[in-house]
């Protein structure tokens, strides 16, 4: 692979990553497929591109292509790519969990509302609108304390603790 081909593959790869992160999965698939064509599949770069392509295939709903590519990645010469391929294959072949219907929110179809219908304008199927209480104002901060009012006399316990520590340390030194 020449430097020009590798640079073009990296460019397509970067464009695919950007498209994938934006949520443009079809565009990402196109960029990753172009990058795989330019990069050798057996190289670490080719393996990384194919790993991203698996995720993009899965995002656009091409599960069979993603699984087939993962099976190929599980036999890749690069150890790290092989590990990632096996992990992705395990995830893709895992059974799908069923979501209870009460976990999902039903969104009404807004296309069903005709443009000329003014009778339901502003009303809700779910009941009356809730009213909110106005926010209460935060309490003002307490004024700072005058330094002349602070008790600065020494605490007797402090001296007793210091004497106790000195006695314990002296006893340890005397015994050693």
JSON list of C-alpha atoms in Angstrom, two decimals:
[
{"chain": "A", "resi": 1, "resn": "UNK", "atom": "CA", "xyz": [0.00, 0.00, 0.00]},
{"chain": "A", "resi": 2, "resn": "UNK", "atom": "CA", "xyz": [1.45, 3.34, -1.00]},
{"chain": "A", "resi": 3, "resn": "UNK", "atom": "CA", "xyz": [1.53, 6.37, 1.25]},
{"chain": "A", "resi": 4, "resn": "UNK", "atom": "CA", "xyz": [-1.04, 8.14, -0.94]},
{"chain": "A", "resi": 5, "resn": "UNK", "atom": "CA", "xyz": [-3.44, 5.20, -0.72]},
{"chain": "A", "resi": 6, "resn": "UNK", "atom": "CA", "xyz": [-2.94, 4.95, 3.05]},
{"chain": "A", "resi": 7, "resn": "UNK", "atom": "CA", "xyz": [-3.56, 8.69, 3.45]},
{"chain": "A", "resi": 8, "resn": "UNK", "atom": "CA", "xyz": [-6.76, 8.49, 1.38]},
{"chain": "A", "resi": 9, "resn": "UNK", "atom": "CA", "xyz": [-7.90, 5.50, 3.45]},
{"chain": "A", "resi": 10, "resn": "UNK", "atom": "CA", "xyz": [-7.23, 7.43, 6.67]},
{"chain": "A", "resi": 11, "resn": "UNK", "atom": "CA", "xyz": [-9.16, 10.41, 5.26]},
{"chain": "A", "resi": 12, "resn": "UNK", "atom": "CA", "xyz": [-12.18, 8.25, 4.44]},
{"chain": "A", "resi": 13, "resn": "UNK", "atom": "CA", "xyz": [-11.83, 6.60, 7.85]},
{"chain": "A", "resi": 14, "resn": "UNK", "atom": "CA", "xyz": [-11.84, 9.99, 9.64]},
{"chain": "A", "resi": 15, "resn": "UNK", "atom": "CA", "xyz": [-14.86, 11.12, 7.60]},
{"chain": "A", "resi": 16, "resn": "UNK", "atom": "CA", "xyz": [-16.64, 7.90, 8.50]},
{"chain": "A", "resi": 17, "resn": "UNK", "atom": "CA", "xyz": [-15.90, 8.35, 12.20]},
{"chain": "A", "resi": 18, "resn": "UNK", "atom": "CA", "xyz": [-17.19, 11.92, 12.10]},
{"chain": "A", "resi": 19, "resn": "UNK", "atom": "CA", "xyz": [-20.36, 10.82, 10.27]},
{"chain": "A", "resi": 20, "resn": "UNK", "atom": "CA", "xyz": [-20.88, 7.97, 12.74]},
{"chain": "A", "resi": 21, "resn": "UNK", "atom": "CA", "xyz": [-20.53, 10.27, 15.74]},
{"chain": "A", "resi": 22, "resn": "UNK", "atom": "CA", "xyz": [-23.02, 12.72, 14.18]},
{"chain": "A", "resi": 23, "resn": "UNK", "atom": "CA", "xyz": [-25.51, 9.90, 13.75]},
{"chain": "A", "resi": 24, "resn": "UNK", "atom": "CA", "xyz": [-25.26, 9.77, 9.93]},
{"chain": "A", "resi": 25, "resn": "UNK", "atom": "CA", "xyz": [-24.82, 6.01, 9.85]},
{"chain": "A", "resi": 26, "resn": "UNK", "atom": "CA", "xyz": [-25.48, 5.47, 6.13]},
{"chain": "A", "resi": 27, "resn": "UNK", "atom": "CA", "xyz": [-22.85, 8.06, 5.25]},
{"chain": "A", "resi": 28, "resn": "UNK", "atom": "CA", "xyz": [-20.49, 6.40, 7.73]},
{"chain": "A", "resi": 29, "resn": "UNK", "atom": "CA", "xyz": [-21.01, 3.01, 6.07]},
{"chain": "A", "resi": 30, "resn": "UNK", "atom": "CA", "xyz": [-20.14, 4.51, 2.68]},
{"chain": "A", "resi": 31, "resn": "UNK", "atom": "CA", "xyz": [-16.97, 6.15, 4.02]},
{"chain": "A", "resi": 32, "resn": "UNK", "atom": "CA", "xyz": [-15.85, 3.02, 5.89]},
{"chain": "A", "resi": 33, "resn": "UNK", "atom": "CA", "xyz": [-16.47, 0.81, 2.86]},
{"chain": "A", "resi": 34, "resn": "UNK", "atom": "CA", "xyz": [-14.40, 3.18, 0.70]},
{"chain": "A", "resi": 35, "resn": "UNK", "atom": "CA", "xyz": [-11.63, 3.16, 3.32]},
{"chain": "A", "resi": 36, "resn": "UNK", "atom": "CA", "xyz": [-11.63, -0.65, 3.48]},
{"chain": "A", "resi": 37, "resn": "UNK", "atom": "CA", "xyz": [-11.28, -0.81, -0.31]},
{"chain": "A", "resi": 38, "resn": "UNK", "atom": "CA", "xyz": [-8.19, 1.42, -0.11]},
{"chain": "A", "resi": 39, "resn": "UNK", "atom": "CA", "xyz": [-6.57, -0.09, 2.99]},
{"chain": "A", "resi": 40, "resn": "UNK", "atom": "CA", "xyz": [-5.44, -3.69, 3.11]},
{"chain": "A", "resi": 41, "resn": "UNK", "atom": "CA", "xyz": [-7.84, -5.69, 5.25]},
{"chain": "A", "resi": 42, "resn": "UNK", "atom": "CA", "xyz": [-5.02, -7.63, 6.95]},
{"chain": "A", "resi": 43, "resn": "UNK", "atom": "CA", "xyz": [-3.32, -4.51, 8.36]},
{"chain": "A", "resi": 44, "resn": "UNK", "atom": "CA", "xyz": [-4.09, -3.07, 11.79]},
{"chain": "A", "resi": 45, "resn": "UNK", "atom": "CA", "xyz": [-5.56, 0.03, 10.08]},
{"chain": "A", "resi": 46, "resn": "UNK", "atom": "CA", "xyz": [-7.77, -2.19, 7.92]},
{"chain": "A", "resi": 47, "resn": "UNK", "atom": "CA", "xyz": [-8.90, -4.08, 11.02]},
{"chain": "A", "resi": 48, "resn": "UNK", "atom": "CA", "xyz": [-9.77, -0.88, 12.86]},
{"chain": "A", "resi": 49, "resn": "UNK", "atom": "CA", "xyz": [-11.74, 0.40, 9.86]},
{"chain": "A", "resi": 50, "resn": "UNK", "atom": "CA", "xyz": [-13.62, -2.89, 9.65]},
{"chain": "A", "resi": 51, "resn": "UNK", "atom": "CA", "xyz": [-14.41, -2.74, 13.38]},
{"chain": "A", "resi": 52, "resn": "UNK", "atom": "CA", "xyz": [-16.00, 0.67, 12.88]},
{"chain": "A", "resi": 53, "resn": "UNK", "atom": "CA", "xyz": [-17.80, -0.70, 9.82]},
{"chain": "A", "resi": 54, "resn": "UNK", "atom": "CA", "xyz": [-19.33, -3.45, 11.98]},
{"chain": "A", "resi": 55, "resn": "UNK", "atom": "CA", "xyz": [-20.74, -0.80, 14.32]},
{"chain": "A", "resi": 56, "resn": "UNK", "atom": "CA", "xyz": [-22.05, 1.24, 11.38]},
{"chain": "A", "resi": 57, "resn": "UNK", "atom": "CA", "xyz": [-23.68, -1.84, 9.82]},
{"chain": "A", "resi": 58, "resn": "UNK", "atom": "CA", "xyz": [-25.35, -2.57, 13.14]},
{"chain": "A", "resi": 59, "resn": "UNK", "atom": "CA", "xyz": [-26.56, 1.03, 13.43]},
{"chain": "A", "resi": 60, "resn": "UNK", "atom": "CA", "xyz": [-28.26, 0.96, 10.00]},
{"chain": "A", "resi": 61, "resn": "UNK", "atom": "CA", "xyz": [-29.87, -2.41, 10.72]},
{"chain": "A", "resi": 62, "resn": "UNK", "atom": "CA", "xyz": [-27.63, -4.63, 8.56]},
{"chain": "A", "resi": 63, "resn": "UNK", "atom": "CA", "xyz": [-27.15, -7.24, 11.27]},
{"chain": "A", "resi": 64, "resn": "UNK", "atom": "CA", "xyz": [-26.24, -10.11, 8.94]},
{"chain": "A", "resi": 65, "resn": "UNK", "atom": "CA", "xyz": [-23.47, -8.08, 7.26]},
{"chain": "A", "resi": 66, "resn": "UNK", "atom": "CA", "xyz": [-22.19, -7.01, 10.69]},
{"chain": "A", "resi": 67, "resn": "UNK", "atom": "CA", "xyz": [-22.10, -10.61, 11.94]},
{"chain": "A", "resi": 68, "resn": "UNK", "atom": "CA", "xyz": [-20.37, -11.84, 8.77]},
{"chain": "A", "resi": 69, "resn": "UNK", "atom": "CA", "xyz": [-17.74, -9.11, 9.06]},
{"chain": "A", "resi": 70, "resn": "UNK", "atom": "CA", "xyz": [-17.23, -9.93, 12.76]},
{"chain": "A", "resi": 71, "resn": "UNK", "atom": "CA", "xyz": [-16.65, -13.57, 11.87]},
{"chain": "A", "resi": 72, "resn": "UNK", "atom": "CA", "xyz": [-13.99, -12.45, 9.39]},
{"chain": "A", "resi": 73, "resn": "UNK", "atom": "CA", "xyz": [-12.45, -10.13, 12.01]},
{"chain": "A", "resi": 74, "resn": "UNK", "atom": "CA", "xyz": [-12.24, -13.05, 14.46]},
{"chain": "A", "resi": 75, "resn": "UNK", "atom": "CA", "xyz": [-9.64, -14.55, 12.07]},
{"chain": "A", "resi": 76, "resn": "UNK", "atom": "CA", "xyz": [-7.72, -11.27, 11.51]},
{"chain": "A", "resi": 77, "resn": "UNK", "atom": "CA", "xyz": [-3.89, -11.42, 11.75]},
{"chain": "A", "resi": 78, "resn": "UNK", "atom": "CA", "xyz": [-3.77, -8.53, 14.28]},
{"chain": "A", "resi": 79, "resn": "UNK", "atom": "CA", "xyz": [-4.35, -9.78, 17.84]},
{"chain": "A", "resi": 80, "resn": "UNK", "atom": "CA", "xyz": [-6.20, -6.66, 19.06]},
{"chain": "A", "resi": 81, "resn": "UNK", "atom": "CA", "xyz": [-8.51, -6.71, 16.04]},
{"chain": "A", "resi": 82, "resn": "UNK", "atom": "CA", "xyz": [-9.21, -10.41, 16.61]},
{"chain": "A", "resi": 83, "resn": "UNK", "atom": "CA", "xyz": [-10.18, -9.71, 20.23]},
{"chain": "A", "resi": 84, "resn": "UNK", "atom": "CA", "xyz": [-12.48, -6.84, 19.25]},
{"chain": "A", "resi": 85, "resn": "UNK", "atom": "CA", "xyz": [-14.03, -8.94, 16.48]},
{"chain": "A", "resi": 86, "resn": "UNK", "atom": "CA", "xyz": [-14.81, -11.77, 18.90]},
{"chain": "A", "resi": 87, "resn": "UNK", "atom": "CA", "xyz": [-16.25, -9.36, 21.48]},
{"chain": "A", "resi": 88, "resn": "UNK", "atom": "CA", "xyz": [-18.45, -7.64, 18.88]},
{"chain": "A", "resi": 89, "resn": "UNK", "atom": "CA", "xyz": [-19.58, -11.00, 17.51]},
{"chain": "A", "resi": 90, "resn": "UNK", "atom": "CA", "xyz": [-20.58, -12.08, 21.02]},
{"chain": "A", "resi": 91, "resn": "UNK", "atom": "CA", "xyz": [-22.59, -8.87, 21.47]},
{"chain": "A", "resi": 92, "resn": "UNK", "atom": "CA", "xyz": [-24.28, -9.08, 18.07]},
{"chain": "A", "resi": 93, "resn": "UNK", "atom": "CA", "xyz": [-25.29, -12.72, 18.54]},
{"chain": "A", "resi": 94, "resn": "UNK", "atom": "CA", "xyz": [-26.69, -12.14, 22.04]},
{"chain": "A", "resi": 95, "resn": "UNK", "atom": "CA", "xyz": [-30.47, -12.50, 22.30]},
{"chain": "A", "resi": 96, "resn": "UNK", "atom": "CA", "xyz": [-32.44, -9.27, 22.20]},
{"chain": "A", "resi": 97, "resn": "UNK", "atom": "CA", "xyz": [-34.20, -8.37, 25.44]},
{"chain": "A", "resi": 98, "resn": "UNK", "atom": "CA", "xyz": [-37.91, -7.65, 25.36]},
{"chain": "A", "resi": 99, "resn": "UNK", "atom": "CA", "xyz": [-38.92, -4.26, 26.72]},
{"chain": "A", "resi": 100, "resn": "UNK", "atom": "CA", "xyz": [-42.14, -4.04, 28.70]},
{"chain": "A", "resi": 101, "resn": "UNK", "atom": "CA", "xyz": [-44.66, -1.69, 27.14]},
{"chain": "A", "resi": 102, "resn": "UNK", "atom": "CA", "xyz": [-44.84, 0.41, 30.31]},
{"chain": "A", "resi": 103, "resn": "UNK", "atom": "CA", "xyz": [-41.18, 1.38, 29.79]},
{"chain": "A", "resi": 104, "resn": "UNK", "atom": "CA", "xyz": [-42.01, 3.14, 26.55]},
{"chain": "A", "resi": 105, "resn": "UNK", "atom": "CA", "xyz": [-43.87, 6.39, 26.05]},
{"chain": "A", "resi": 106, "resn": "UNK", "atom": "CA", "xyz": [-46.49, 6.60, 23.34]},
{"chain": "A", "resi": 107, "resn": "UNK", "atom": "CA", "xyz": [-46.03, 9.71, 21.20]},
{"chain": "A", "resi": 108, "resn": "UNK", "atom": "CA", "xyz": [-49.23, 10.83, 19.47]},
{"chain": "A", "resi": 109, "resn": "UNK", "atom": "CA", "xyz": [-49.18, 11.07, 15.68]},
{"chain": "A", "resi": 110, "resn": "UNK", "atom": "CA", "xyz": [-49.25, 14.77, 14.81]},
{"chain": "A", "resi": 111, "resn": "UNK", "atom": "CA", "xyz": [-50.03, 14.04, 11.15]},
{"chain": "A", "resi": 112, "resn": "UNK", "atom": "CA", "xyz": [-53.53, 12.95, 12.17]},
{"chain": "A", "resi": 113, "resn": "UNK", "atom": "CA", "xyz": [-54.41, 16.50, 13.21]},
{"chain": "A", "resi": 114, "resn": "UNK", "atom": "CA", "xyz": [-55.94, 18.33, 10.29]},
{"chain": "A", "resi": 115, "resn": "UNK", "atom": "CA", "xyz": [-54.83, 21.89, 9.63]},
{"chain": "A", "resi": 116, "resn": "UNK", "atom": "CA", "xyz": [-58.39, 23.29, 9.68]},
{"chain": "A", "resi": 117, "resn": "UNK", "atom": "CA", "xyz": [-59.37, 21.74, 12.99]},
{"chain": "A", "resi": 118, "resn": "UNK", "atom": "CA", "xyz": [-59.38, 24.51, 15.60]},
{"chain": "A", "resi": 119, "resn": "UNK", "atom": "CA", "xyz": [-61.60, 22.80, 18.16]},
{"chain": "A", "resi": 120, "resn": "UNK", "atom": "CA", "xyz": [-58.77, 20.74, 19.71]},
{"chain": "A", "resi": 121, "resn": "UNK", "atom": "CA", "xyz": [-56.15, 23.43, 19.44]},
{"chain": "A", "resi": 122, "resn": "UNK", "atom": "CA", "xyz": [-54.28, 23.69, 22.71]},
{"chain": "A", "resi": 123, "resn": "UNK", "atom": "CA", "xyz": [-56.01, 20.75, 24.38]},
{"chain": "A", "resi": 124, "resn": "UNK", "atom": "CA", "xyz": [-54.29, 17.62, 25.52]},
{"chain": "A", "resi": 125, "resn": "UNK", "atom": "CA", "xyz": [-55.37, 14.01, 25.38]},
{"chain": "A", "resi": 126, "resn": "UNK", "atom": "CA", "xyz": [-53.65, 13.41, 28.71]},
{"chain": "A", "resi": 127, "resn": "UNK", "atom": "CA", "xyz": [-55.61, 15.89, 30.84]},
{"chain": "A", "resi": 128, "resn": "UNK", "atom": "CA", "xyz": [-55.40, 19.48, 31.95]},
{"chain": "A", "resi": 129, "resn": "UNK", "atom": "CA", "xyz": [-52.13, 21.29, 31.99]},
{"chain": "A", "resi": 130, "resn": "UNK", "atom": "CA", "xyz": [-50.36, 21.38, 35.31]},
{"chain": "A", "resi": 131, "resn": "UNK", "atom": "CA", "xyz": [-49.79, 24.68, 37.02]},
{"chain": "A", "resi": 132, "resn": "UNK", "atom": "CA", "xyz": [-46.55, 25.46, 38.72]},
{"chain": "A", "resi": 133, "resn": "UNK", "atom": "CA", "xyz": [-46.01, 27.47, 41.88]},
{"chain": "A", "resi": 134, "resn": "UNK", "atom": "CA", "xyz": [-43.68, 30.40, 41.49]},
{"chain": "A", "resi": 135, "resn": "UNK", "atom": "CA", "xyz": [-40.23, 29.81, 42.83]},
{"chain": "A", "resi": 136, "resn": "UNK", "atom": "CA", "xyz": [-39.55, 31.14, 46.27]},
{"chain": "A", "resi": 137, "resn": "UNK", "atom": "CA", "xyz": [-36.76, 33.63, 46.57]},
{"chain": "A", "resi": 138, "resn": "UNK", "atom": "CA", "xyz": [-33.56, 32.36, 48.12]},
{"chain": "A", "resi": 139, "resn": "UNK", "atom": "CA", "xyz": [-32.97, 33.46, 51.69]},
{"chain": "A", "resi": 140, "resn": "UNK", "atom": "CA", "xyz": [-30.40, 36.22, 52.06]},
{"chain": "A", "resi": 141, "resn": "UNK", "atom": "CA", "xyz": [-27.04, 35.20, 53.44]},
{"chain": "A", "resi": 142, "resn": "UNK", "atom": "CA", "xyz": [-26.33, 35.86, 57.10]},
{"chain": "A", "resi": 143, "resn": "UNK", "atom": "CA", "xyz": [-24.18, 38.92, 57.75]},
{"chain": "A", "resi": 144, "resn": "UNK", "atom": "CA", "xyz": [-20.53, 38.17, 58.49]},
{"chain": "A", "resi": 145, "resn": "UNK", "atom": "CA", "xyz": [-19.56, 37.75, 62.15]},
{"chain": "A", "resi": 146, "resn": "UNK", "atom": "CA", "xyz": [-17.58, 40.55, 63.78]},
{"chain": "A", "resi": 147, "resn": "UNK", "atom": "CA", "xyz": [-14.03, 39.23, 64.56]},
{"chain": "A", "resi": 148, "resn": "UNK", "atom": "CA", "xyz": [-14.03, 40.99, 67.94]},
{"chain": "A", "resi": 149, "resn": "UNK", "atom": "CA", "xyz": [-16.91, 38.74, 69.08]},
{"chain": "A", "resi": 150, "resn": "UNK", "atom": "CA", "xyz": [-15.06, 35.47, 68.39]},
{"chain": "A", "resi": 151, "resn": "UNK", "atom": "CA", "xyz": [-13.81, 33.60, 71.49]},
{"chain": "A", "resi": 152, "resn": "UNK", "atom": "CA", "xyz": [-10.07, 33.20, 70.98]},
{"chain": "A", "resi": 153, "resn": "UNK", "atom": "CA", "xyz": [-9.15, 31.81, 74.39]},
{"chain": "A", "resi": 154, "resn": "UNK", "atom": "CA", "xyz": [-7.21, 28.54, 74.45]},
{"chain": "A", "resi": 155, "resn": "UNK", "atom": "CA", "xyz": [-9.09, 25.37, 75.11]},
{"chain": "A", "resi": 156, "resn": "UNK", "atom": "CA", "xyz": [-7.90, 23.45, 78.19]},
{"chain": "A", "resi": 157, "resn": "UNK", "atom": "CA", "xyz": [-8.46, 20.14, 76.48]},
{"chain": "A", "resi": 158, "resn": "UNK", "atom": "CA", "xyz": [-5.90, 21.04, 73.83]},
{"chain": "A", "resi": 159, "resn": "UNK", "atom": "CA", "xyz": [-3.17, 21.39, 76.46]},
{"chain": "A", "resi": 160, "resn": "UNK", "atom": "CA", "xyz": [-4.21, 18.16, 78.16]},
{"chain": "A", "resi": 161, "resn": "UNK", "atom": "CA", "xyz": [-4.04, 16.32, 74.83]},
{"chain": "A", "resi": 162, "resn": "UNK", "atom": "CA", "xyz": [-0.59, 17.75, 74.06]},
{"chain": "A", "resi": 163, "resn": "UNK", "atom": "CA", "xyz": [0.72, 16.72, 77.49]},
{"chain": "A", "resi": 164, "resn": "UNK", "atom": "CA", "xyz": [-0.72, 13.23, 76.98]},
{"chain": "A", "resi": 165, "resn": "UNK", "atom": "CA", "xyz": [0.96, 12.89, 73.58]},
{"chain": "A", "resi": 166, "resn": "UNK", "atom": "CA", "xyz": [4.31, 14.04, 75.00]},
{"chain": "A", "resi": 167, "resn": "UNK", "atom": "CA", "xyz": [4.01, 11.52, 77.86]},
{"chain": "A", "resi": 168, "resn": "UNK", "atom": "CA", "xyz": [3.19, 8.65, 75.48]},
{"chain": "A", "resi": 169, "resn": "UNK", "atom": "CA", "xyz": [6.08, 9.53, 73.15]},
{"chain": "A", "resi": 170, "resn": "UNK", "atom": "CA", "xyz": [8.45, 9.92, 76.12]},
{"chain": "A", "resi": 171, "resn": "UNK", "atom": "CA", "xyz": [7.36, 6.53, 77.46]},
{"chain": "A", "resi": 172, "resn": "UNK", "atom": "CA", "xyz": [7.94, 4.89, 74.09]},
{"chain": "A", "resi": 173, "resn": "UNK", "atom": "CA", "xyz": [11.42, 6.42, 73.83]},
{"chain": "A", "resi": 174, "resn": "UNK", "atom": "CA", "xyz": [12.26, 5.36, 77.40]},
{"chain": "A", "resi": 175, "resn": "UNK", "atom": "CA", "xyz": [11.12, 1.74, 76.75]},
{"chain": "A", "resi": 176, "resn": "UNK", "atom": "CA", "xyz": [13.05, 1.38, 73.50]}
]
